Structures are given as C-alpha cells and as structure tokens.
Amino acid sequence: MKLTGDERRHLAEVLRSRVGDRVIICPNDGKDYIYEITAFDKTAVTLDFVECVPNPTEPDLFLCAYIALLKGDKTELEVQKLTELGARRIVPFTSDRTVKGSEKSERLRRAAHEASKQCGRAIIPEVSEVKTFSDVISELGGYDSAVFAYEGAYGSGKRIGDVINGTEKRVALVIGPEGGFSEEEVNAAEKAGYEGVTLGKRILRAETAAIAGAAVIMQLCGEWK
Ligand code: SAH
C-alpha cells in the first residue's frame, strides 16, 4: 500500500518515521490494520501489511451528543473532547439562543478525525449536518435514555443518576448554547417526555457541561472499568 499527500507528509515530516517502523491504519471498521514501512520517496510512503487486530478502545455504549453550536472554536473543542471520551455520533444543532452563522460540519468532522487518530480510536464518530432543536427532540425517542442537560434544573429537576440506569445500549446527551435553553425549548422538551437534568449546583460553560456529562454517562454505564 502507498500513502501520499498529507498522510505521507505526516508520517515522514511530523512523526519522522523510518523504514521498519510500524503504523496502524484504521479504515473506520473498528479494526487496526498494522503495516510496516518499507520505503519512502518524495511522493509516497510504501507499506507492507503485517496483521489485523481488533481495536480495544471502542466503548460498548453508543453515546450520541447533541451539541448546540457555540461561538469561535468552542464547538470544535467539544467535538474533540467528546471523541476522546468515546461518543459515537455528534449532532450539532441551532436553537433559540445559538449565534447565527457558525454552521460548519466540515470543520467539526475534521476535528473528530484528528481526535480519533490522536486517541487511538478505530471508529471516527459520525458528525451529522447541523439540525434544529425540534429535530433533536424528535430524535430522542431512538435512545434507551436521554439526558437533556438544563442549567435551570438544579433543585427541582432530575439528576443524571435518575435518568441513566447503567444498562443502556444507546444514550443521548443534549447540551445547550452559551445562552442556555429558552423557556419554550424547555417546555417543548418536557412535553416530549424529557425533563431537564441537572449537572450540579454550578452553571458550567457549555463545553464543560458536554465533557463532564459525557464522562459521567460513561462511568454510569460501566465504561470506565
Ligand atoms: N447562560 C446560561 C447558562 C448556559 S450553560 C445561564 O447563565 O443560565 C450552557 C449549557 O450547558 C446549558 O444549556 C446546559 O445544557 C449545560 N449546563 C451548564 N451547566 C449546567 C448545570 N448545572 N446543569 C445542567 N446543565 C448545565
């Protein structure tokens, strides 16, 4: 097999690999394909196949994170961290308080790809097209449990341990934008059967809420053994 372009450059110039080094190729099928470098030239790296082994990093839990678009690079940061934490699908969405003009699924896909490589995953989480809040609500029925993280839920609302029982195969986590969810959105979620869930006494930044929420769900579902 020959690798060209960015992959060649990454191996030769960034990682400074040499003939005889082994590399892992992941065609996104959950397996690691181990190759050995046999030659370099200006346009390509030549690799010989050695063996195929199951990749040990994938969680059994299918976690889908629904994340409201954030300003600047914050959505990419969320995608990077959710990928490291084992999310299998990421759905960016717009809502009443998201800032317009930040739709950019391509950049988010690149962030998921880079993070998967860095943390050794063999499956890159799927990053969907940008959806709306009502699309998000209508998808939640497809999960065993859904955590609708609402900053106003402390005191009266549910706790994450009330919603996740640990036997789920598919879980959804919904995180709002910097400005939080509007009253109409909270009502719509509740009407559909998703009461707001608190992530504790303090208001977290959206990216902190996404990271912390995903980590707690992984723990509650037995993924941090
Ligand atoms: N501007 C809002 C906070 C929004 S925080 C305010 O001041 O009230 C952004 C998102 O992170 C929220 O929509 C929610 O999904 C999540 N979040 C942050 N802190 C939370 C908490 N303590 N409990 C539940 N969700 C939280």
XYZ file of N, CA and C and ligand atoms in Angstrom:
701
model
N 0.848 -1.193 0.000
C 0.000 0.000 0.000
C 0.889 1.251 0.000
N 0.398 2.293 -0.674
C 1.166 3.543 -0.701
C 0.330 4.659 -0.084
N 0.956 5.482 0.736
C 0.273 6.663 1.279
C 0.901 7.903 0.649
N 0.044 8.813 0.218
C 0.537 10.023 -0.444
C -0.008 11.258 0.283
N 0.281 12.432 -0.254
C -0.316 13.687 0.245
C -0.056 13.923 1.722
N -1.125 14.338 2.423
C -0.995 14.700 3.844
C -0.541 13.529 4.702
N -1.016 12.320 4.364
C -0.647 11.158 5.182
C 0.851 10.879 5.054
N 1.377 11.020 3.823
C 2.819 10.825 3.627
C 3.600 11.879 4.414
N 3.137 13.119 4.284
C 3.825 14.230 4.954
C 3.804 14.034 6.475
N 2.661 13.602 6.990
C 2.539 13.408 8.437
C 3.529 12.339 8.924
N 3.586 11.227 8.183
C 4.500 10.144 8.591
C 5.955 10.554 8.456
N 6.293 11.174 7.317
C 7.702 11.458 7.031
C 8.200 12.680 7.797
N 7.387 13.750 7.798
C 7.906 15.020 8.313
C 7.488 15.325 9.742
N 6.305 14.898 10.128
C 5.863 15.199 11.503
C 6.324 14.093 12.444
N 5.994 12.843 12.107
C 6.359 11.736 13.001
C 7.803 11.262 12.779
N 8.404 11.698 11.659
C 9.789 11.314 11.301
C 9.970 9.794 11.356
N 9.017 9.104 10.763
C 9.082 7.639 10.728
C 10.205 7.180 9.807
N 10.643 5.936 10.019
C 11.725 5.361 9.209
C 11.308 4.002 8.673
N 12.076 3.524 7.698
C 11.839 2.176 7.171
C 11.938 1.199 8.345
N 10.989 0.293 8.437
C 10.985 -0.682 9.541
C 9.997 -0.315 10.632
N 9.592 0.976 10.699
C 8.594 1.376 11.713
C 7.237 0.780 11.355
N 6.436 0.533 12.400
C 5.081 0.027 12.160
C 4.064 1.150 12.324
N 3.042 1.112 11.514
C 1.976 2.106 11.630
C 0.632 1.373 11.654
N -0.342 2.022 12.254
C -1.691 1.427 12.314
C -2.593 2.210 11.373
N -3.258 1.479 10.485
C -4.199 2.114 9.558
C -5.611 1.711 9.999
N -6.509 2.685 10.090
C -7.885 2.396 10.513
C -8.855 2.808 9.421
N -9.441 1.836 8.715
C -10.408 2.200 7.674
C -11.810 2.444 8.247
N -11.901 2.692 9.550
C -13.178 3.030 10.205
C -14.102 1.827 10.343
N -13.523 0.614 10.471
C -14.350 -0.579 10.644
C -14.164 -1.195 12.035
N -13.552 -0.428 12.956
C -13.372 -0.931 14.318
C -12.153 -1.827 14.478
N -11.372 -2.000 13.398
C -10.176 -2.855 13.499
C -8.914 -2.044 13.203
N -7.796 -2.506 13.759
C -6.496 -1.886 13.480
C -5.763 -2.749 12.464
N -5.310 -2.147 11.375
C -4.518 -2.852 10.370
C -3.082 -2.386 10.525
N -2.217 -3.327 10.907
C -0.830 -2.958 11.183
C 0.016 -3.167 9.925
N 0.764 -2.155 9.592
C 1.632 -2.179 8.408
C 3.048 -1.818 8.831
N 4.020 -2.241 8.000
C 5.414 -1.854 8.228
C 5.877 -0.995 7.057
N 6.610 0.057 7.383
C 7.109 0.946 6.320
C 8.275 0.264 5.613
N 8.183 0.171 4.278
C 9.279 -0.478 3.537
C 10.051 0.506 2.671
N 9.481 1.648 2.348
C 10.224 2.623 1.531
C 9.586 4.006 1.613
N 10.414 5.017 1.425
C 9.946 6.407 1.337
C 10.410 6.988 0.024
N 9.611 7.813 -0.631
C 10.173 8.699 -1.651
C 9.452 10.034 -1.577
N 9.698 10.907 -2.540
C 9.173 12.279 -2.414
C 7.646 12.354 -2.484
N 7.049 11.333 -3.080
C 5.590 11.419 -3.238
C 4.815 10.381 -2.418
N 5.495 9.343 -1.964
C 4.727 8.279 -1.292
C 5.542 7.538 -0.237
N 4.790 6.950 0.710
C 5.384 6.013 1.668
C 4.810 4.644 1.305
N 5.689 3.646 1.191
C 5.219 2.298 0.850
C 5.142 1.459 2.121
N 4.028 0.739 2.261
C 3.786 -0.043 3.472
C 3.454 -1.483 3.103
N 3.937 -2.425 3.940
C 3.568 -3.833 3.782
C 2.641 -4.239 4.914
N 1.586 -4.962 4.568
C 0.617 -5.413 5.584
C 1.248 -6.445 6.515
N 1.035 -6.305 7.827
C 1.561 -7.271 8.797
C 0.410 -8.091 9.404
N -0.540 -7.408 10.047
C -1.669 -8.148 10.633
C -2.833 -7.211 10.943
N -3.975 -7.841 11.180
C -5.185 -7.089 11.520
C -5.625 -7.536 12.914
N -5.842 -6.573 13.818
C -6.258 -6.922 15.182
C -7.466 -6.068 15.575
N -8.322 -6.587 16.478
C -9.453 -5.753 16.910
C -8.936 -4.542 17.687
N -9.550 -3.398 17.485
C -9.130 -2.208 18.232
C -9.775 -2.249 19.619
N -8.968 -2.043 20.665
C -9.504 -2.211 22.022
C -10.156 -0.967 22.619
N -10.266 0.121 21.866
C -10.660 1.382 22.516
C -12.153 1.704 22.441
N -12.914 0.970 21.624
C -14.312 1.367 21.442
C -15.200 0.975 22.623
N -16.014 1.902 23.111
C -16.964 1.548 24.174
C -18.102 0.690 23.621
N -18.746 -0.085 24.492
C -19.946 -0.807 24.053
C -21.113 0.164 23.921
N -21.094 1.199 24.752
C -22.194 2.171 24.752
C -22.157 3.033 23.492
N -23.324 3.206 22.879
C -23.448 4.147 21.761
C -23.939 5.462 22.372
N -23.016 6.408 22.509
C -23.384 7.716 23.067
C -23.469 8.732 21.934
N -24.630 9.368 21.821
C -24.775 10.439 20.837
C -24.863 11.762 21.583
N -23.990 12.702 21.237
C -24.009 14.019 21.882
C -24.643 15.026 20.933
N -25.712 15.646 21.396
C -26.361 16.730 20.650
C -25.825 18.029 21.236
N -25.093 18.779 20.431
C -24.439 19.973 20.988
C -24.875 21.220 20.214
N -25.379 22.204 20.956
C -25.741 23.479 20.324
C -24.457 24.134 19.813
N -24.547 24.784 18.657
C -23.366 25.449 18.103
C -22.913 26.567 19.040
N -21.596 26.661 19.202
C -21.021 27.679 20.093
C -20.215 28.686 19.275
N -19.811 29.753 19.934
C -19.018 30.789 19.244
C -17.582 30.321 19.040
N -16.921 30.920 18.057
C -15.480 30.676 17.841
C -15.184 29.206 17.630
N -14.124 28.721 18.302
C -13.687 27.331 18.119
C -14.260 26.389 19.174
N -15.199 26.881 19.948
C -15.675 26.077 21.097
C -16.382 24.789 20.663
N -17.097 24.829 19.535
C -17.798 23.605 19.112
C -16.769 22.539 18.733
N -15.680 22.974 18.071
C -14.609 22.017 17.731
C -14.004 21.393 18.989
N -13.832 22.238 20.000
C -13.283 21.730 21.261
C -14.223 20.657 21.828
N -15.506 20.918 21.781
C -16.471 19.926 22.272
C -16.348 18.627 21.482
N -16.260 18.751 20.161
C -16.165 17.549 19.316
C -14.893 16.775 19.645
N -13.795 17.507 19.809
C -12.530 16.831 20.139
C -12.668 16.042 21.439
N -13.175 16.682 22.460
C -13.254 16.027 23.774
C -14.290 14.895 23.782
N -15.414 15.099 23.113
C -16.433 14.043 23.057
C -15.893 12.825 22.316
N -15.066 13.063 21.306
C -14.440 11.955 20.574
C -13.507 11.181 21.506
N -12.685 11.905 22.245
C -11.770 11.236 23.183
C -12.552 10.425 24.209
N -13.708 10.939 24.617
C -14.492 10.264 25.654
C -15.320 9.104 25.101
N -15.311 8.916 23.785
C -15.936 7.722 23.204
C -17.300 7.932 22.571
N -17.720 9.191 22.349
C -19.013 9.399 21.673
C -18.972 8.752 20.292
N -20.131 8.188 19.869
C -20.170 7.531 18.558
C -20.819 8.410 17.497
N -21.604 9.368 17.951
C -22.259 10.252 16.991
C -22.352 11.620 17.634
N -22.172 12.669 16.819
C -22.249 14.029 17.333
C -23.166 14.816 16.400
N -24.160 15.471 17.000
C -25.136 16.213 16.202
C -25.113 17.680 16.628
N -24.522 18.557 15.787
C -24.572 19.980 16.118
C -25.963 20.523 15.808
N -26.445 21.438 16.624
C -27.783 21.981 16.336
C -27.873 23.467 16.648
N -28.856 24.098 15.993
C -29.155 25.504 16.277
C -30.360 25.536 17.205
N -30.418 26.569 18.026
C -31.561 26.698 18.940
C -31.837 28.180 19.105
N -32.825 28.513 19.941
C -33.249 29.918 20.058
C -32.074 30.846 20.373
N -31.124 30.368 21.165
C -30.043 31.272 21.590
C -28.685 30.961 20.984
N -28.633 30.142 19.930
C -27.330 29.946 19.276
C -27.047 31.176 18.411
N -25.737 31.449 18.247
C -25.338 32.609 17.462
C -25.349 32.196 15.994
N -25.999 32.983 15.155
C -26.133 32.610 13.736
C -24.780 32.654 13.010
N -24.713 31.889 11.932
C -23.531 31.957 11.067
C -22.381 31.075 11.493
N -22.626 30.152 12.443
C -21.497 29.324 12.870
C -21.656 27.869 12.401
N -22.455 27.649 11.335
C -22.657 26.294 10.826
C -21.405 25.829 10.090
N -20.875 24.681 10.458
C -19.593 24.261 9.899
C -19.299 22.780 10.146
N -20.181 21.911 9.678
C -19.992 20.483 9.920
C -18.652 19.964 9.419
N -18.148 20.532 8.293
C -16.876 20.036 7.736
C -15.738 20.191 8.730
N -15.669 21.361 9.372
C -14.606 21.593 10.365
C -14.774 20.662 11.554
N -16.020 20.403 11.907
C -16.262 19.511 13.045
C -15.859 18.078 12.691
N -16.100 17.683 11.431
C -15.698 16.323 11.007
C -14.186 16.186 11.069
N -13.499 17.249 10.660
C -12.029 17.205 10.715
C -11.565 17.062 12.167
N -12.227 17.780 13.070
C -11.850 17.700 14.493
C -12.067 16.278 15.017
N -13.165 15.634 14.602
C -13.444 14.258 15.048
C -12.389 13.295 14.492
N -12.006 13.514 13.234
C -10.999 12.667 12.591
C -9.654 12.790 13.321
N -9.221 14.028 13.532
C -7.929 14.263 14.197
C -7.925 13.675 15.602
N -9.010 13.902 16.339
C -9.059 13.417 17.729
C -9.079 11.891 17.763
N -9.766 11.257 16.792
C -9.808 9.786 16.763
C -8.405 9.230 16.569
N -7.670 9.860 15.664
C -6.286 9.433 15.403
C -5.438 9.569 16.661
N -5.565 10.735 17.280
C -4.727 11.039 18.442
C -5.003 10.083 19.605
N -6.287 9.713 19.802
C -6.584 8.908 20.994
C -6.662 7.421 20.681
N -6.368 7.046 19.445
C -6.254 5.622 19.117
C -7.555 4.931 18.792
N -8.609 5.693 18.486
C -9.871 5.048 18.127
C -9.829 4.515 16.704
N -10.611 3.454 16.473
C -10.673 2.894 15.127
C -11.994 3.241 14.451
N -12.849 3.951 15.174
C -14.097 4.429 14.574
C -14.170 5.937 14.797
N -14.297 6.659 13.711
C -14.434 8.106 13.829
C -15.909 8.388 14.098
N -16.235 9.149 15.156
C -17.652 9.430 15.374
C -18.253 10.157 14.174
N -19.482 9.787 13.868
C -20.172 10.454 12.763
C -20.594 11.844 13.239
N -20.280 12.870 12.453
C -20.759 14.224 12.768
C -21.841 14.544 11.734
N -23.065 14.732 12.181
C -24.164 14.938 11.232
C -24.178 16.378 10.724
N -25.044 16.619 9.772
C -25.308 18.006 9.347
C -25.926 18.750 10.533
N -25.876 20.073 10.472
C -26.453 20.870 11.554
C -27.983 20.714 11.542
N -28.557 20.394 12.713
C -30.008 20.215 12.817
C -30.616 21.338 13.647
N -31.941 21.289 13.793
C -32.617 22.285 14.629
C -32.979 21.636 15.965
N -33.330 22.476 16.923
C -33.701 21.935 18.236
C -34.899 20.983 18.124
N -35.862 21.324 17.237
C -37.017 20.410 17.147
C -36.629 19.084 16.494
N -35.663 19.097 15.571
C -35.147 17.809 15.037
C -34.573 16.975 16.191
N -33.825 17.666 17.060
C -33.163 16.964 18.164
C -34.217 16.275 19.031
N -35.249 17.038 19.422
C -36.288 16.468 20.290
C -36.938 15.256 19.618
N -37.157 15.367 18.299
C -37.867 14.255 17.651
C -36.966 13.026 17.483
N -35.641 13.184 17.614
C -34.746 12.015 17.507
C -34.569 11.272 18.831
N -34.918 11.922 19.945
C -34.540 11.353 21.247
C -35.221 10.026 21.564
N -36.354 9.770 20.905
C -37.048 8.502 21.110
C -36.229 7.301 20.661
N -35.197 7.529 19.879
C -34.364 6.434 19.366
C -33.301 5.958 20.358
N -33.343 6.459 21.583
C -32.319 6.078 22.579
C -32.981 5.410 23.780
N -32.190 4.626 24.499
C -32.725 3.985 25.710
C -32.949 5.035 26.793
N -32.064 6.018 26.863
C -32.232 7.138 27.808
C -31.680 8.397 27.163
N -32.252 9.551 27.553
C -31.765 10.828 27.047
C -31.573 11.793 28.216
N -30.403 12.415 28.256
C -30.090 13.397 29.293
C -30.218 14.778 28.662
N -31.277 15.479 29.005
C -31.485 16.835 28.499
C -30.937 17.778 29.578
N -29.671 18.183 29.391
C -28.986 18.967 30.434
C -29.521 20.390 30.436
N -30.154 20.736 31.542
C -30.777 22.060 31.636
C -30.233 22.778 32.872
N -29.672 23.931 32.608
C -28.998 24.693 33.666
C -29.950 25.141 34.776
N -31.255 25.164 34.478
C -32.226 25.607 35.473
C -32.822 24.444 36.270
N -32.258 23.250 36.110
C -32.891 22.065 36.721
C -32.441 21.802 38.154
N -31.444 22.544 38.617
C -30.955 22.233 39.973
C -32.051 22.501 40.999
N -32.215 21.574 41.930
C -33.246 21.761 42.960
C -34.485 20.966 42.620
N -35.163 21.370 41.517
C -36.427 20.708 41.191
C -36.265 19.572 40.187
N -35.240 19.657 39.340
C -35.146 18.710 38.227
C -34.504 17.379 38.594
N -34.335 16.570 37.569
C -33.741 15.244 37.772
C -32.224 15.327 37.866
N -31.648 14.309 38.472
C -30.196 14.170 38.463
C -29.840 13.115 37.431
N -28.596 13.142 37.001
C -28.194 12.262 35.894
C -28.405 10.782 36.268
N -28.187 10.475 37.542
C -28.359 9.096 38.004
C -29.826 8.657 38.049
N -30.754 9.628 37.965
C -32.180 9.259 37.902
C -32.572 8.857 36.483
N -31.784 9.313 35.521
C -32.143 9.105 34.110
C -31.365 7.922 33.518
N -30.125 7.751 33.962
C -29.281 6.659 33.441
C -29.305 5.513 34.450
N -29.703 4.314 33.993
C -29.722 3.187 34.943
C -28.525 2.253 34.772
N -27.713 2.505 33.761
C -26.482 1.730 33.607
C -26.610 0.534 32.685
N -27.842 0.205 32.246
C -27.990 -0.958 31.359
C -28.213 -0.522 29.905
N -28.192 0.788 29.666
C -28.488 1.303 28.329
C -27.439 0.872 27.295
N -27.918 0.714 26.064
C -27.000 0.477 24.943
C -26.824 1.768 24.149
N -27.864 2.606 24.172
C -27.819 3.868 23.425
C -28.300 5.003 24.323
N -27.457 6.025 24.440
C -27.813 7.170 25.287
C -27.599 8.454 24.492
N -28.499 9.431 24.696
C -28.326 10.755 24.088
C -28.046 11.776 25.188
N -27.150 12.698 24.888
C -26.847 13.812 25.797
C -27.117 15.092 25.022
N -27.908 16.003 25.591
C -28.235 17.251 24.888
C -27.691 18.430 25.686
N -26.862 19.241 25.040
C -26.208 20.382 25.705
C -26.554 21.667 24.946
N -26.939 22.683 25.672
C -27.356 23.944 25.055
C -26.204 24.877 24.713
N -26.529 26.047 24.153
C -25.510 27.042 23.792
C -25.131 27.926 24.999
N -24.218 28.866 24.777
C -23.743 29.760 25.851
C -24.909 30.412 26.589
N -25.948 30.788 25.830
C -27.086 31.495 26.424
C -28.098 30.562 27.072
N -27.870 29.267 27.001
C -28.786 28.297 27.599
C -30.011 28.041 26.731
N -30.952 27.259 27.255
C -32.186 26.958 26.531
C -33.250 27.995 26.870
N -34.130 28.294 25.893
C -35.236 29.219 26.164
C -36.346 28.465 26.904
N -37.247 29.225 27.493
C -38.358 28.610 28.221
C -39.190 27.732 27.284
N -39.379 28.223 26.052
C -40.177 27.452 25.072
C -39.512 26.099 24.805
N -38.181 26.117 24.692
C -37.467 24.856 24.413
C -37.580 23.894 25.595
N -37.443 24.445 26.795
C -37.537 23.586 27.985
C -38.949 22.976 28.046
N -39.950 23.791 27.731
C -41.332 23.280 27.738
C -41.533 22.218 26.663
N -40.982 22.472 25.472
C -41.134 21.509 24.369
C -40.472 20.180 24.732
N -39.307 20.254 25.360
C -38.607 19.020 25.744
C -39.447 18.263 26.775
N -39.957 19.006 27.734
C -40.747 18.374 28.798
C -42.005 17.711 28.226
N -42.645 18.416 27.292
C -43.858 17.884 26.663
C -43.573 16.570 25.932
N -42.361 16.488 25.370
C -41.984 15.266 24.652
C -41.519 14.170 25.613
N -41.473 14.503 26.903
C -41.105 13.477 27.890
C -39.681 13.594 28.412
N -39.010 14.711 28.130
C -37.620 14.869 28.575
C -37.508 16.037 29.545
N -37.621 15.722 30.801
C -37.483 16.728 31.842
C -36.010 17.124 31.942
N -35.764 18.389 32.286
C -34.369 18.859 32.407
C -33.610 18.092 33.476
N -32.321 17.844 33.183
C -31.452 17.118 34.112
C -30.383 18.085 34.603
N -30.121 18.081 35.906
C -29.087 18.965 36.427
C -27.706 18.294 36.371
N -26.698 19.118 36.126
C -25.302 18.643 36.201
C -24.633 19.299 37.417
N -25.434 19.580 38.422
C -24.855 20.111 39.664
C -25.238 21.548 39.941
N -24.733 22.032 41.068
C -25.137 23.334 41.603
C -24.640 24.516 40.806
N -23.513 24.322 40.138
C -22.916 25.461 39.444
C -23.293 25.457 37.962
N -23.402 26.648 37.390
C -23.633 26.750 35.939
C -22.284 26.519 35.266
N -22.236 25.533 34.406
C -20.992 25.198 33.706
C -20.998 25.871 32.335
N -19.815 26.149 31.805
C -19.744 26.560 30.402
C -20.259 25.387 29.574
N -20.806 25.690 28.398
C -21.379 24.613 27.580
C -20.357 23.502 27.328
N -19.108 23.889 27.031
C -18.116 22.855 26.710
C -17.774 22.014 27.935
N -17.770 22.646 29.111
C -17.526 21.877 30.337
C -18.689 20.910 30.570
N -19.913 21.395 30.341
C -21.101 20.553 30.551
C -21.066 19.338 29.621
N -20.658 19.543 28.362
C -20.600 18.429 27.400
C -19.577 17.386 27.850
N -18.409 17.868 28.247
C -17.320 16.956 28.639
C -17.694 16.210 29.920
N -18.154 16.978 30.913
C -18.488 16.363 32.202
C -19.683 15.412 32.045
N -20.682 15.827 31.293
C -21.864 14.987 31.097
C -21.495 13.673 30.432
N -20.676 13.742 29.385
C -20.267 12.509 28.680
C -19.460 11.603 29.609
N -18.583 12.195 30.409
C -17.745 11.388 31.314
C -18.612 10.675 32.356
N -19.576 11.391 32.913
C -20.427 10.776 33.942
C -21.283 9.662 33.326
N -21.801 9.885 32.128
C -22.602 8.841 31.463
C -21.741 7.595 31.219
N -20.514 7.796 30.742
C -19.612 6.653 30.508
C -19.402 5.877 31.810
N -19.176 6.609 32.879
C -18.957 5.951 34.176
C -20.202 5.184 34.613
N -21.366 5.839 34.525
C -22.612 5.192 34.981
C -22.943 3.958 34.140
N -22.477 3.937 32.897
C -22.760 2.788 32.023
C -21.630 1.761 32.050
N -20.720 1.906 32.997
C -19.692 0.880 33.206
C -18.554 0.905 32.209
N -18.354 2.044 31.543
C -17.293 2.109 30.531
C -15.930 2.503 31.105
N -15.897 2.929 32.353
C -14.603 3.327 32.933
C -14.165 2.277 33.940
N -13.946 1.063 33.409
C -13.563 -0.024 34.324
C -12.101 0.056 34.638
N -26.295 31.244 30.158
C -26.944 30.224 30.927
C -26.040 29.005 31.065
C -25.893 28.187 29.849
S -24.735 26.924 30.098
C -27.223 30.779 32.321
O -26.473 31.626 32.755
O -28.141 30.268 32.940
C -24.753 26.064 28.551
C -25.380 24.688 28.588
O -24.611 23.809 29.419
C -26.768 24.617 29.153
O -27.772 24.912 28.208
C -26.875 23.171 29.631
O -27.148 22.280 28.567
C -25.465 22.921 30.121
N -25.297 23.197 31.569
C -24.434 24.058 32.148
N -24.491 23.998 33.485
C -25.435 23.073 33.789
C -25.949 22.537 35.001
N -25.529 22.943 36.179
N -26.896 21.577 34.913
C -27.346 21.144 33.719
N -26.895 21.609 32.535
C -25.939 22.549 32.551
